[in-house]
Short mmCIF file of C-alpha atoms in Angstrom, two decimals:
data_model
loop_
_atom_site.label_atom_id
_atom_site.label_comp_id
_atom_site.label_asym_id
_atom_site.label_seq_id
_atom_site.Cartn_x
_atom_site.Cartn_y
_atom_site.Cartn_z
CA MET A 1 -27.47 35.00 -4.37
CA ARG A 2 -28.78 32.73 -6.71
CA LEU A 3 -27.49 30.22 -9.38
CA ILE A 4 -29.64 29.09 -12.17
CA TRP A 5 -28.88 26.21 -14.85
CA SER A 6 -31.34 26.00 -18.12
CA ASP A 7 -31.44 25.17 -21.61
CA ILE A 8 -29.72 21.78 -21.06
CA THR A 9 -29.18 19.40 -23.80
CA ASP A 10 -26.79 16.52 -24.59
CA GLU A 11 -24.08 19.37 -26.16
CA THR A 12 -24.87 22.62 -24.31
CA ALA A 13 -26.22 24.13 -21.39
CA HIS A 14 -26.74 27.85 -19.67
CA TRP A 15 -25.49 29.05 -16.46
CA GLU A 16 -26.20 32.30 -14.73
CA GLN A 17 -25.56 33.90 -11.44
CA ALA A 18 -27.78 36.67 -9.91
CA TYR A 19 -27.63 39.04 -6.66
CA THR A 20 -30.39 40.44 -4.81
CA VAL A 21 -30.25 43.18 -2.00
CA ASN A 22 -34.29 43.98 -1.78
CA GLY A 23 -36.27 40.89 -3.59
CA SER A 24 -35.18 42.08 -7.06
CA TRP A 25 -32.69 40.00 -8.71
CA GLN A 26 -29.84 41.21 -11.10
CA THR A 27 -28.00 38.98 -13.17
CA ASN A 28 -24.31 39.54 -12.97
CA TRP A 29 -22.81 36.43 -15.00
CA THR A 30 -23.56 33.84 -17.47
CA MET A 31 -22.13 31.12 -19.04
CA ASP A 32 -23.15 29.56 -22.14
CA LEU A 33 -21.19 25.97 -22.55
CA THR A 34 -20.52 24.10 -25.66
CA ARG A 35 -19.10 20.05 -25.44
CA ARG A 36 -15.96 19.90 -26.96
CA ASP A 37 -13.79 16.63 -27.60
CA THR A 38 -10.47 17.17 -26.34
CA GLU A 39 -9.09 18.21 -23.20
CA PRO A 40 -8.56 21.92 -22.49
CA PRO A 41 -5.15 23.28 -22.25
CA ALA A 42 -3.60 23.72 -19.06
CA LEU A 43 -3.06 27.57 -17.97
CA ASP A 44 0.66 28.63 -17.90
CA ILE A 45 0.39 29.48 -14.06
CA PRO A 46 2.77 28.64 -11.38
CA LYS A 47 2.70 25.88 -9.31
CA VAL A 48 0.48 26.62 -5.99
CA THR A 49 1.82 23.25 -3.73
CA GLY A 50 2.41 19.68 -4.59
CA ASP A 51 1.36 18.35 -0.96
CA PHE A 52 -1.11 15.95 -2.12
CA ASP A 53 0.55 15.07 -5.61
CA PHE A 54 1.50 11.79 -4.37
CA PHE A 55 -2.03 10.73 -3.82
CA VAL A 56 -3.02 11.45 -7.33
CA GLY A 57 -4.41 8.05 -9.15
CA GLU A 58 -6.19 4.80 -8.50
CA TRP A 59 -5.72 3.09 -5.18
CA ASP A 60 -6.72 -0.18 -3.86
CA VAL A 61 -7.39 0.43 0.31
CA ARG A 62 -6.77 -1.48 3.22
CA HIS A 63 -9.48 -0.17 6.04
CA ARG A 64 -9.39 -0.92 9.97
CA ARG A 65 -11.96 0.78 11.86
CA LEU A 66 -12.69 0.82 15.39
CA LEU A 67 -16.09 -0.29 15.90
CA ALA A 68 -17.10 1.70 19.16
CA PRO A 69 -14.99 4.76 19.21
CA LEU A 70 -14.07 6.24 22.91
CA THR A 71 -15.74 3.39 24.59
CA GLY A 72 -12.63 1.97 25.80
CA SER A 73 -13.25 -1.04 23.43
CA ASP A 74 -10.30 -2.14 20.99
CA GLU A 75 -12.76 -4.52 18.79
CA SER A 76 -12.14 -3.10 15.23
CA ARG A 77 -12.87 -4.47 11.67
CA GLU A 78 -11.31 -4.82 8.45
CA PHE A 79 -12.65 -4.24 4.97
CA ALA A 80 -11.31 -3.52 1.34
CA GLY A 81 -12.27 -0.55 -0.84
CA THR A 82 -10.83 1.53 -3.76
CA ALA A 83 -10.34 5.32 -4.08
CA SER A 84 -9.64 7.66 -6.71
CA CYS A 85 -8.08 11.02 -6.46
CA TYR A 86 -7.42 13.96 -8.88
CA THR A 87 -5.86 17.60 -8.07
CA LEU A 88 -7.22 20.94 -9.67
CA PHE A 89 -5.76 24.54 -9.36
CA ASN A 90 -2.27 23.25 -10.06
CA GLY A 91 -2.34 21.39 -7.08
CA ALA A 92 -4.65 23.76 -4.32
CA VAL A 93 -7.61 21.68 -4.48
CA CYS A 94 -7.66 17.99 -4.44
CA ILE A 95 -10.53 15.56 -4.78
CA ASP A 96 -10.62 11.87 -3.87
CA GLU A 97 -13.66 9.76 -3.94
CA THR A 98 -13.57 6.22 -1.88
CA PHE A 99 -15.40 3.45 -2.36
CA PHE A 100 -16.50 1.13 0.28
CA PRO A 101 -18.37 -2.19 -1.36
CA THR A 102 -19.17 -3.85 1.81
CA GLU A 103 -20.64 -0.78 3.43
CA ASP A 104 -23.80 1.46 3.28
CA PHE A 105 -22.11 4.47 1.76
CA ASP A 106 -19.13 6.11 0.00
CA GLY A 107 -17.15 8.98 0.76
CA MET A 108 -15.26 12.20 -0.90
CA THR A 109 -12.89 14.14 0.23
CA VAL A 110 -12.52 18.05 -0.51
CA ARG A 111 -8.92 19.41 0.46
CA LEU A 112 -8.73 23.16 -0.18
CA TYR A 113 -5.15 25.13 0.30
CA ASP A 114 -5.31 28.50 1.64
CA VAL A 115 -2.35 30.05 -0.19
CA ALA A 116 -2.10 33.12 2.31
CA ALA A 117 -1.81 31.07 5.18
CA GLY A 118 -0.13 28.13 3.95
CA SER A 119 -2.25 25.03 5.14
CA TRP A 120 -5.33 23.18 4.05
CA ALA A 121 -8.84 22.81 4.95
CA ILE A 122 -9.96 19.09 4.69
CA TYR A 123 -13.98 18.35 4.22
CA TRP A 124 -15.34 14.93 4.11
CA ILE A 125 -18.66 14.00 2.72
CA ASN A 126 -20.42 10.96 3.56
CA SER A 127 -22.82 9.81 0.68
CA SER A 128 -25.69 8.81 3.01
CA ARG A 129 -26.00 12.47 4.15
CA GLY A 130 -24.75 14.39 1.38
CA VAL A 131 -23.10 17.29 3.45
CA LEU A 132 -19.97 18.60 4.24
CA GLU A 133 -18.53 17.74 7.37
CA PRO A 134 -17.12 20.12 9.72
CA PRO A 135 -13.14 20.79 8.17
CA VAL A 136 -9.65 19.58 9.89
CA TYR A 137 -6.97 22.11 9.23
CA GLY A 138 -3.07 22.13 9.10
CA GLY A 139 -0.25 20.74 6.70
CA PHE A 140 2.71 18.74 6.17
CA GLY A 141 6.06 19.10 8.04
CA LEU A 142 9.41 18.74 6.98
CA ASP A 143 8.95 14.91 7.42
CA ASP A 144 6.15 14.35 4.98
CA ILE A 145 3.77 13.82 7.92
CA GLY A 146 0.63 15.72 7.52
CA ILE A 147 -1.42 16.56 10.87
CA LEU A 148 -4.77 18.35 10.53
CA GLU A 149 -7.60 18.81 13.49
CA GLY A 150 -10.77 20.46 14.16
CA PRO A 151 -13.90 20.27 15.98
CA ASP A 152 -16.81 18.11 15.15
CA GLU A 153 -19.13 15.98 17.11
CA HIS A 154 -19.56 12.16 17.59
CA GLU A 155 -22.82 10.46 18.77
CA GLY A 156 -24.09 13.83 20.02
CA ARG A 157 -20.58 14.25 22.12
CA PRO A 158 -18.43 17.06 21.19
CA VAL A 159 -14.76 15.95 20.29
CA ASP A 160 -11.71 16.87 18.73
CA VAL A 161 -10.51 15.12 15.37
CA ARG A 162 -7.23 14.75 13.73
CA PHE A 163 -5.93 13.42 10.68
CA ARG A 164 -2.71 12.05 10.36
CA TRP A 165 -1.34 11.49 6.70
CA THR A 166 1.94 9.45 6.33
CA LYS A 167 3.46 9.91 2.36
CA GLY A 168 5.43 7.06 0.88
CA GLY A 169 4.84 4.25 -1.48
CA VAL A 170 2.11 3.11 0.35
CA PRO A 171 0.46 5.76 2.01
CA VAL A 172 -1.45 5.58 5.31
CA TRP A 173 -4.12 8.11 6.49
CA GLU A 174 -5.19 7.83 9.98
CA GLN A 175 -7.95 9.43 12.25
CA PHE A 176 -8.34 10.17 15.77
CA PHE A 177 -10.55 11.34 18.24
CA SER A 178 -9.97 12.99 21.45
CA ALA A 179 -12.53 13.75 24.24
CA ASP A 180 -10.03 15.66 26.72
CA GLY A 181 -9.12 18.80 24.65
CA GLY A 182 -6.51 17.11 22.85
CA GLU A 183 -4.85 15.62 25.78
CA THR A 184 -5.18 12.23 24.81
CA TRP A 185 -5.84 10.81 21.21
CA GLU A 186 -7.77 7.22 20.15
CA SER A 187 -6.87 5.98 16.67
CA ASN A 188 -10.28 4.72 15.23
CA TRP A 189 -9.93 4.32 11.45
CA THR A 190 -6.74 3.74 9.11
CA MET A 191 -6.68 3.47 5.30
CA THR A 192 -3.67 1.97 3.76
CA PHE A 193 -3.01 2.67 0.21
CA THR A 194 -1.60 0.53 -2.81
CA ARG A 195 -1.35 1.72 -5.99
CA ARG A 196 -3.31 0.09 -8.46
CA PHE A 197 -1.99 -0.99 -11.79
CA PRO A 198 -3.69 -0.92 -14.94
CA LYS A 199 -5.54 -4.13 -15.80
CA VAL A 200 -2.95 -6.17 -17.64
CA THR A 201 -5.34 -9.18 -19.38
CA GLY A 202 -8.88 -10.65 -17.93
CA ASP A 203 -7.84 -14.04 -20.18
CA PHE A 204 -8.34 -16.41 -17.41
CA ASP A 205 -10.33 -14.23 -14.86
CA PHE A 206 -13.46 -16.98 -15.94
CA LEU A 207 -11.36 -19.68 -13.94
CA ASN A 208 -11.78 -17.78 -10.60
CA GLY A 209 -13.24 -19.60 -8.00
CA TYR A 210 -14.37 -23.06 -7.27
CA PHE A 211 -15.04 -25.75 -9.63
CA ASP A 212 -16.20 -29.58 -10.15
CA VAL A 213 -14.13 -31.28 -12.54
CA VAL A 214 -14.83 -34.40 -14.80
CA HIS A 215 -11.80 -36.03 -16.17
CA ARG A 216 -11.25 -38.07 -19.02
CA THR A 217 -8.05 -39.92 -19.51
CA LEU A 218 -6.53 -42.28 -22.43
CA ASN A 219 -4.94 -44.81 -20.66
CA LYS A 220 -1.97 -45.63 -23.30
CA PRO A 221 -1.28 -42.09 -25.31
CA LEU A 222 0.13 -42.56 -28.94
CA THR A 223 -0.03 -46.44 -29.01
CA GLY A 224 -3.31 -46.58 -30.71
CA SER A 225 -5.51 -47.23 -27.55
CA SER A 226 -8.60 -46.45 -27.37
CA GLU A 227 -9.28 -47.06 -23.52
CA TRP A 228 -10.26 -44.39 -21.51
CA GLN A 229 -11.13 -43.80 -17.58
CA GLU A 230 -13.18 -41.35 -16.01
CA TYR A 231 -13.07 -40.12 -12.87
CA VAL A 232 -13.99 -36.62 -11.04
CA GLY A 233 -12.14 -33.95 -8.95
CA THR A 234 -12.14 -30.34 -8.23
CA CYS A 235 -10.02 -26.92 -9.33
CA SER A 236 -9.76 -23.91 -7.33
CA ALA A 237 -8.20 -20.95 -8.82
CA ARG A 238 -7.19 -17.30 -8.54
CA THR A 239 -5.40 -14.56 -10.22
CA HIS A 240 -2.55 -12.30 -9.61
CA PHE A 241 -0.72 -9.21 -11.09
CA ASP A 242 -4.27 -7.87 -12.11
CA GLY A 243 -5.03 -11.26 -14.19
CA ALA A 244 -1.50 -11.63 -15.38
CA ILE A 245 -0.83 -14.63 -13.27
CA SER A 246 -3.38 -17.65 -12.86
CA ILE A 247 -2.68 -20.31 -10.69
CA ASP A 248 -5.37 -23.11 -10.03
CA GLU A 249 -4.68 -26.13 -7.55
CA MET A 250 -6.40 -29.46 -9.14
CA ARG A 251 -7.55 -31.87 -6.59
CA PHE A 252 -8.10 -35.63 -7.28
CA PRO A 253 -9.47 -37.65 -4.40
CA THR A 254 -9.99 -40.85 -5.76
CA ARG A 255 -6.15 -40.85 -6.73
CA SER A 256 -4.80 -38.92 -3.60
CA SER A 257 -3.08 -36.24 -5.16
CA TYR A 258 -3.29 -32.76 -6.49
CA GLY A 259 -1.86 -30.89 -9.74
CA MET A 260 -1.39 -27.15 -10.34
CA SER A 261 -1.50 -24.72 -13.44
CA VAL A 262 0.74 -21.80 -13.05
CA ARG A 263 -0.01 -19.46 -15.73
CA LEU A 264 2.32 -16.44 -16.58
CA PHE A 265 1.42 -13.59 -19.20
CA ASP A 266 4.15 -11.96 -21.24
CA PRO A 267 2.93 -8.12 -21.55
CA VAL A 268 5.47 -7.63 -24.59
CA SER A 269 4.51 -10.71 -26.54
CA GLU A 270 1.04 -10.90 -24.92
CA GLU A 271 1.31 -14.81 -24.68
CA TRP A 272 0.69 -17.13 -21.87
CA THR A 273 3.42 -19.49 -20.81
CA ILE A 274 2.02 -22.43 -18.87
CA TYR A 275 3.73 -24.55 -16.41
CA TRP A 276 2.25 -28.26 -14.72
CA ILE A 277 3.19 -29.32 -11.20
CA SER A 278 2.27 -32.73 -9.94
CA SER A 279 2.29 -33.62 -6.23
CA THR A 280 2.95 -37.23 -7.75
CA THR A 281 6.39 -35.88 -8.47
CA MET A 282 6.76 -32.22 -7.29
CA GLU A 283 8.81 -31.29 -10.71
CA VAL A 284 8.02 -28.23 -12.78
CA TYR A 285 7.01 -29.71 -16.12
CA PRO A 286 8.26 -27.78 -19.36
CA PRO A 287 5.84 -25.31 -20.33
CA VAL A 288 3.31 -24.67 -23.16
CA ARG A 289 3.13 -21.31 -24.59
CA GLY A 290 0.50 -19.94 -26.72
CA LYS A 291 -2.36 -17.15 -26.88
CA TRP A 292 -6.28 -16.79 -26.83
CA SER A 293 -8.07 -16.22 -30.21
CA GLY A 294 -11.56 -14.89 -29.87
CA ASP A 295 -13.24 -17.70 -27.21
CA SER A 296 -10.35 -20.28 -27.38
CA CYS A 297 -6.91 -20.64 -26.42
CA TRP A 298 -4.18 -23.11 -27.97
CA LEU A 299 -0.92 -23.71 -26.23
CA VAL A 300 2.04 -25.85 -27.75
CA GLY A 301 5.52 -26.88 -25.91
CA GLU A 302 8.03 -29.80 -25.88
CA GLU A 303 8.27 -32.70 -23.72
CA GLU A 304 9.09 -36.31 -23.66
CA LEU A 305 6.76 -39.51 -23.54
CA ASP A 306 8.68 -42.81 -22.94
CA GLY A 307 12.14 -41.06 -23.44
CA LYS A 308 10.98 -39.63 -26.83
CA PRO A 309 10.14 -36.15 -27.73
CA ILE A 310 6.73 -35.41 -28.44
CA LEU A 311 4.80 -32.05 -29.10
CA VAL A 312 2.35 -31.26 -26.27
CA SER A 313 -0.75 -29.01 -26.89
CA TYR A 314 -3.25 -27.33 -24.25
CA ALA A 315 -6.78 -26.11 -25.70
CA TRP A 316 -9.21 -24.26 -23.78
CA SER A 317 -12.76 -23.68 -25.11
CA ASP A 318 -16.49 -23.49 -24.70
CA VAL A 319 -15.95 -20.81 -21.71
CA THR A 320 -19.03 -19.58 -20.13
CA ALA A 321 -19.83 -17.94 -16.39
CA GLU A 322 -20.50 -21.75 -15.20
CA THR A 323 -18.82 -23.91 -17.23
CA ALA A 324 -15.50 -24.43 -19.48
CA HIS A 325 -13.80 -27.17 -21.39
CA TRP A 326 -9.89 -28.09 -21.44
CA GLU A 327 -8.19 -30.86 -22.95
CA GLN A 328 -4.35 -32.03 -23.79
CA SER A 329 -3.20 -33.57 -26.89
CA PHE A 330 0.20 -35.07 -28.11
CA SER A 331 1.77 -35.23 -31.30
CA ASP A 332 4.92 -37.61 -32.27
CA ASP A 333 5.24 -36.19 -35.86
CA GLY A 334 6.15 -32.49 -35.22
CA GLY A 335 2.56 -31.46 -35.43
CA GLU A 336 1.20 -33.04 -38.41
CA THR A 337 -1.22 -34.67 -36.32
CA TRP A 338 -3.06 -35.02 -32.48
CA GLU A 339 -4.14 -37.24 -30.15
CA VAL A 340 -6.31 -35.74 -27.35
CA ASN A 341 -5.61 -37.94 -24.38
CA TRP A 342 -7.24 -35.75 -21.57
CA THR A 343 -10.34 -34.06 -21.18
CA MET A 344 -11.49 -31.72 -18.45
CA GLU A 345 -15.38 -30.46 -18.31
CA PHE A 346 -15.74 -27.74 -15.69
CA THR A 347 -18.77 -26.98 -13.65
CA ARG A 348 -18.63 -23.85 -11.37
CA ARG A 349 -19.50 -24.81 -7.46
CA SER A 350 -20.45 -22.46 -4.79
CA THR A 351 -18.24 -23.78 -2.07
CA GLU A 352 -14.53 -24.62 -1.25
CA PRO A 353 -13.66 -28.11 -2.58
CA PRO A 354 -12.59 -30.36 0.36
CA ARG A 355 -9.13 -31.14 0.65
CA VAL A 356 -7.30 -34.36 -0.73
CA ASP A 357 -6.51 -36.86 2.22
CA THR A 358 -2.34 -37.08 1.51
CA PRO A 359 0.62 -37.08 4.02
CA LYS A 360 1.61 -33.36 4.88
CA LEU A 361 5.39 -33.36 3.53
CA THR A 362 6.46 -30.11 4.91
CA GLY A 363 5.24 -26.82 6.95
CA ASP A 364 8.78 -24.77 6.20
CA PHE A 365 6.88 -22.02 4.83
CA ASP A 366 3.77 -22.15 6.96
CA PHE A 367 4.70 -19.41 8.89
CA LEU A 368 4.28 -17.28 5.72
CA VAL A 369 0.93 -17.70 4.90
CA GLY A 370 -1.09 -14.31 5.34
CA SER A 371 -0.82 -10.81 4.96
CA TRP A 372 2.51 -9.04 5.66
CA ASP A 373 3.67 -5.12 5.46
CA MET A 374 7.36 -4.99 4.33
CA HIS A 375 10.06 -2.30 4.95
CA ASN A 376 12.71 -2.88 2.31
CA ARG A 377 16.17 -1.57 1.98
CA ARG A 378 17.93 -1.87 -1.48
CA ARG A 379 21.46 -1.32 -2.44
CA LYS A 380 22.05 0.69 -5.67
CA PRO A 381 23.93 -0.74 -7.43
CA TYR A 382 23.58 -4.23 -6.56
CA LEU A 383 27.54 -5.00 -7.13
CA GLY A 384 30.20 -2.10 -7.48
CA GLU A 385 30.83 1.30 -5.81
CA PRO A 386 30.14 3.99 -5.23
CA ALA A 387 26.70 2.61 -3.64
CA THR A 388 23.81 3.73 -1.68
CA TRP A 389 20.78 2.10 0.06
CA TYR A 390 17.38 3.57 -0.29
CA GLU A 391 14.12 2.60 1.76
CA MET A 392 10.65 1.79 0.97
CA GLU A 393 7.76 0.21 1.99
CA SER A 394 5.65 -2.90 0.34
CA ARG A 395 2.96 -5.52 1.43
CA MET A 396 2.66 -9.05 0.69
CA GLU A 397 -0.08 -11.77 0.47
CA VAL A 398 1.27 -15.39 0.81
CA HIS A 399 -1.01 -18.78 -0.20
CA SER A 400 -0.05 -22.23 0.45
CA TYR A 401 -0.97 -25.34 -1.95
CA PHE A 402 -0.56 -28.86 -1.65
CA ASP A 403 -1.08 -28.89 2.13
CA GLY A 404 2.52 -26.56 2.19
CA ALA A 405 4.35 -28.30 -0.62
CA ILE A 406 4.09 -25.22 -2.65
CA SER A 407 4.12 -21.50 -1.32
CA PHE A 408 3.10 -18.56 -3.60
CA ASP A 409 3.45 -14.89 -2.92
CA GLU A 410 2.64 -11.42 -4.56
CA GLY A 411 4.44 -8.24 -3.50
CA TRP A 412 3.31 -5.06 -4.18
CA PHE A 413 6.42 -2.45 -4.55
CA PRO A 414 4.66 0.82 -5.43
CA THR A 415 7.81 2.98 -5.91
CA GLU A 416 9.46 0.41 -8.01
CA GLY A 417 6.99 0.45 -10.96
CA PHE A 418 6.70 -3.32 -10.75
CA ARG A 419 5.00 -6.17 -8.80
CA GLY A 420 7.03 -9.30 -7.76
CA ALA A 421 5.56 -12.84 -7.27
CA THR A 422 7.52 -15.81 -5.88
CA LEU A 423 6.78 -19.80 -6.45
CA ARG A 424 8.19 -22.28 -4.00
CA VAL A 425 8.53 -25.84 -4.87
CA TYR A 426 9.36 -28.50 -2.58
CA ASN A 427 11.35 -31.27 -3.38
CA PRO A 428 10.65 -34.22 -0.74
CA THR A 429 13.36 -36.48 -2.35
CA ASP A 430 16.43 -34.31 -1.22
CA ARG A 431 14.19 -32.18 1.15
CA THR A 432 15.22 -28.70 -0.64
CA TRP A 433 13.09 -25.76 -2.12
CA ALA A 434 13.40 -24.28 -5.41
CA ILE A 435 12.53 -20.75 -5.31
CA HIS A 436 11.57 -18.90 -8.60
CA TRP A 437 10.69 -15.19 -8.73
CA ILE A 438 8.74 -13.73 -11.16
CA ASN A 439 8.65 -9.83 -12.42
CA SER A 440 5.50 -8.40 -13.41
CA LEU A 441 7.32 -6.78 -16.47
CA ARG A 442 8.78 -10.16 -17.69
CA GLY A 443 6.35 -12.63 -16.80
CA LYS A 444 8.42 -15.86 -16.61
CA LEU A 445 9.77 -18.03 -14.32
CA GLU A 446 13.23 -16.84 -13.17
CA THR A 447 15.99 -19.18 -12.69
CA PRO A 448 15.40 -21.00 -9.05
CA VAL A 449 17.42 -20.65 -5.75
CA ILE A 450 17.67 -24.07 -4.28
CA GLY A 451 18.25 -24.96 -0.65
CA SER A 452 16.65 -25.45 2.60
CA PHE A 453 16.17 -24.74 6.16
CA ASP A 454 18.65 -25.64 8.96
CA THR A 455 18.44 -26.92 12.41
CA ASN A 456 18.41 -23.66 13.63
CA GLY A 457 15.27 -22.80 11.30
CA THR A 458 17.21 -20.24 8.93
CA GLY A 459 16.58 -20.92 5.27
CA ILE A 460 19.69 -20.65 2.95
CA PHE A 461 18.75 -20.87 -0.89
CA GLU A 462 21.59 -20.09 -3.68
CA ALA A 463 22.10 -20.39 -7.45
CA ARG A 464 24.84 -19.21 -9.95
CA GLU A 465 23.42 -16.13 -12.12
CA PRO A 466 25.02 -14.13 -14.97
CA TRP A 467 24.82 -10.43 -13.74
CA ASP A 468 26.24 -7.47 -16.01
CA GLY A 469 28.30 -9.70 -17.96
CA GLU A 470 29.82 -11.85 -14.75
CA GLU A 471 28.88 -15.04 -13.00
CA VAL A 472 27.36 -14.42 -9.31
CA ILE A 473 26.07 -16.60 -6.79
CA VAL A 474 22.57 -15.35 -5.84
CA ARG A 475 21.91 -16.21 -1.89
CA PHE A 476 18.09 -15.82 -0.52
CA THR A 477 18.45 -15.80 3.58
CA TRP A 478 14.82 -16.44 5.56
CA THR A 479 14.41 -15.74 9.61
CA PRO A 480 11.15 -17.09 9.82
CA GLY A 481 8.63 -15.86 12.62
CA THR A 482 5.14 -15.75 13.44
CA ASP A 483 4.58 -11.85 13.71
CA LYS A 484 7.95 -10.92 12.44
CA ALA A 485 10.13 -12.55 9.61
CA ALA A 486 13.14 -11.11 7.69
CA TRP A 487 14.43 -11.86 4.16
CA GLU A 488 18.01 -10.99 2.80
CA GLN A 489 19.20 -11.19 -0.82
CA SER A 490 23.04 -11.60 -1.23
CA PHE A 491 25.41 -12.00 -3.93
CA SER A 492 29.13 -13.50 -4.11
CA THR A 493 31.51 -12.60 -6.85
CA ASP A 494 34.20 -15.04 -5.43
CA ASN A 495 32.72 -18.51 -5.26
CA GLY A 496 30.77 -18.00 -2.09
CA ARG A 497 33.85 -16.75 0.11
CA THR A 498 32.43 -13.27 0.81
CA TRP A 499 28.83 -12.03 0.32
CA LEU A 500 27.54 -8.46 -0.49
CA PRO A 501 23.75 -7.93 1.03
CA ASN A 502 21.86 -6.05 -1.62
CA TRP A 503 18.11 -6.23 -0.40
CA GLN A 504 16.75 -6.62 2.92
CA MET A 505 13.18 -7.08 3.98
CA THR A 506 11.33 -6.98 7.33
CA HIS A 507 8.45 -8.55 7.28
CA THR A 508 5.37 -7.31 9.74
CA ARG A 509 2.24 -9.36 9.72
CA THR A 510 -1.13 -7.41 9.40
CA PRO A 511 -4.28 -8.54 10.40
#
């Protein structure tokens, strides 16, 4: 058989197939292709299989790979990647492309469904070799676990290969080798998939990383003073929710203090809300709100100065890949006139800034710093009967700021259609925490629950909130642990006499 492509232009191409049995070629199929602007309509044919429909879409992938399989070593390495998957033939063909930014190759998987046998053949392609590797064969059981096996070689040694797929909100793929005919199996590669959400905004992506900052502050704002002081500091920033949350930690070494900006993007109004927190007071100050317009950003809010109401504004401008300018202004005449009282000049640096030499206020949430897989149980509805519980998997990344006095986490809930974040701020005066929930669909700080850890190490945090037309008390309960931890949310409708749990998370630390 011979396939020939010819007459290729930007808009057209010619293809033909020919057979030979004696050296003389006979064309038996031709295609003349003309580009079209729209996707062709789907054929009205029955669905073949939906086995891999769960995998269609864009994914972030966490890899864990054994360095030396079948040697007795358990040394492994972790790295991140992405994957993109689609199906063809009404589900009977599934193709994914997997990208490994830190490796010297990428990968592709081609899955073909045998309708008669009711099973799959899965072929792997390594971009550095460009060939179909020997396939594995199998399928999914009633438990939604897929097992596929086939012969192969590893470093010249014959092995049996097993793929295991676990469906769910956070799918997991795992590869095993067996060198004894399937008597024993060694896991050597796992991929944990988290669905990628569309990029919401990149407004503050420029601030990600580390900066040296030169500050100038007016000594006595709104008094007619022209006396300024200058000092240096640093800034470390990162984004969450694909850009819809921006957090920076400002370090002021000459003042032995920290500052933090928490920026939340409302996807509906496309407006930013920015909160400021200073380590000298550990208060969340009233926010400013506004939008980017072109290359600059203007945000305004209400505040008090010496007991008098004023307006405060933030302005970002002159943003490049390496530098940026920020300034704060006050107005005491309703915005008719503005006085600049604080400027920052940012210059990117390549290394993480040194810590500020201040006493550690608390280590209450230090146990939570790092990465966690979470098994969730949620009650539906939260209140009322009849009710059912359902389960889901999620994961969480937790960071600490102000040397433990601020804790922030980002949680991924692939099956729920949203992501969640938590901002925890410590009050050193009464030794309590204010814990704010942030839902990616709303982009604001929710009413905080407030509380502390008791002498047994259990954290209890509560607040009154309206819920479906009635007032409830919301309680968060934390049970800390090094590698295992637990969180529970409960509601009370009788002023705390009884509590109804409605959301439980079991946390397992991941490397």
